[in-house]
Amino acid sequence: MATNPSHILIARNSRGAHNPSASLSSPTETHAAASGIFRSSASPWLLEECETDDIVSDLASESDDEAIEIDETFVKNSPFPGTVKIVVESTTFWAHKEVLFFASPFFEAALSGNWAETGRPLSMSSVITISQPPSNPGDRSNHEGPTEMTFAPIQDVEEGDTDATRNDGDATPSTSESESSDAEDKKAQAIDESLAKLQSKTGKRRTKTGPDAVIVLKEERANTFHDFLKFVYPHLECTITWNNAENLMNISHKLCVTALQHECLKFLLTHAAGRPIKALRIAEIFEEEELFRESSRFVLDNPGGWTELELDTLSRDTLLKLEKRRNWFLERVLKLGLTMVAKEYQCCATCPDPANCARLLEEKWKQAYHAIFRFGPPQPSMVYRYLRMLEGVSPPLSLTHLSCQTTAKAFVATLFDRMFSLGVRGSGTDAAPLNARSAAAVAGAATGPRRHFLYCSLKPEPQPQVKRSRETV
């Protein structure tokens, strides 16, 4: 089950091979053998709740101790390194405080408060102020810089300039001009040297003070957190696959990253047919109703295609829901076999031979009904195709007039929808009374029920209230 594309999952036939005892060779046989498909063969209802970490993924090839290849953005020697040191397993990430602050409320709280990861005494706070050289070389009052960082070479230049102004009377004009030009050159050179020293001192000060915060995540995996950072940073791209979807859902819930949750759900909903058991398990853990409903469709559509190891990952309540829904489906399939189509069908008012149309429809209906049991227990998608659409049987239904053909197919579709409580096509309400004219009226509806119509709900379905009789005892 490592690779299971949706088209192979839907088209493959795995009913009789995996569970021979659950096969039905004819519609007259009981469905009791197929009712235990979702039970564990060793202990039917003694399944223990399994944690997320206990589920062994067959696609997870990386071990915990194996080092991962970190993106250049999160290394210490990056051109623009981060100031937050995050340790996950044996891997160290250097992330940027501003990105983490706006990415997750968890990091916003951790990096903005007086937490142990970020708390530092005020004496360690580095403040660097750069003072500009005075406009007048003789005015020394404007050049009193802070104690942290000063331009020492500029003072020497200024003292040289002051001595030159003091001895101005002894020098010739040409000599003064040459000395002033030399002083300007020395001054520019001193500024460049001061900037170079400033940059070197800034780097040393930053290395000395260390990171702004140190955070250790003990419950996460390094590759999962790396994918999380790739999703958060705008210039990187995080690819969601079956290998990391569950872990990303977990970390997105912990760190309250709604955008990542939506992306993971989008992937799981569109790829649920590939690995529906795993998608169903993820929906259980995070209580996602829509994902639970969509993944259960494909599990119910292929009841004999799952191993005991895969089914054991689901909870006991989910297995019970799947079994009840499967039994409900089989009961209604057997009831459809008892339907007397020729007696209940009424062709359109313009039909020249209503009895012949009813007889042809009865024959085609029986042929399609026997076809769904040809290879074993019926699948919902196959039942939908054969009995509701009258497809897959040859020769297809062919009545003399187009109105008769349309009325016959609408009758069959309405019969199917009413039996499985699918409602009138396109309305989403309960099924209308079964008659040919009302069925023909809704035959042109734009939408209809899905081929995978059978599903389970995460929340328990409300039970119908029984009205008590007013009779006194």
PDB file of C-alpha atoms in Angstrom, residues 35 85 112 154 181 193 196 198 217 226 228 247 268 277 306 310 314 337 362 367 370 420:
ATOM      1  CA  SER A  35     -20.155  -7.632   7.867  1.00  0.00           C
ATOM      2  CA  LYS A  85      18.922  29.516  17.888  1.00  0.00           C
ATOM      3  CA  SER A 112       8.466  39.129  23.200  1.00  0.00           C
ATOM      4  CA  ILE A 154      39.753  61.301  14.099  1.00  0.00           C
ATOM      5  CA  SER A 181      44.904  69.167   1.727  1.00  0.00           C
ATOM      6  CA  GLU A 193      39.899  52.975   9.144  1.00  0.00           C
ATOM      7  CA  ALA A 196      36.548  49.164   9.307  1.00  0.00           C
ATOM      8  CA  LEU A 198      33.558  49.622  13.755  1.00  0.00           C
ATOM      9  CA  LEU A 217      11.947  21.748  20.828  1.00  0.00           C
ATOM     10  CA  HIS A 226      12.708  22.281   8.581  1.00  0.00           C
ATOM     11  CA  PHE A 228       7.781  24.279   8.746  1.00  0.00           C
ATOM     12  CA  ASN A 247       3.672  15.773  11.096  1.00  0.00           C
ATOM     13  CA  LEU A 268      -5.321  15.446   2.198  1.00  0.00           C
ATOM     14  CA  ILE A 277      -6.754   4.755   5.842  1.00  0.00           C
ATOM     15  CA  TRP A 306      -7.001  -3.231   3.594  1.00  0.00           C
ATOM     16  CA  GLU A 310      -3.698  -0.804   8.485  1.00  0.00           C
ATOM     17  CA  LEU A 314      -7.997   3.236  13.377  1.00  0.00           C
ATOM     18  CA  GLY A 337     -33.198  -6.942  -5.511  1.00  0.00           C
ATOM     19  CA  GLU A 362     -37.228  -5.031 -15.887  1.00  0.00           C
ATOM     20  CA  GLN A 367     -29.093  -7.930 -15.565  1.00  0.00           C
ATOM     21  CA  HIS A 370     -26.676  -9.608 -10.995  1.00  0.00           C
ATOM     22  CA  PHE A 420     -30.103   5.129  -0.141  1.00  0.00           C
TER      23      PHE A 420
END
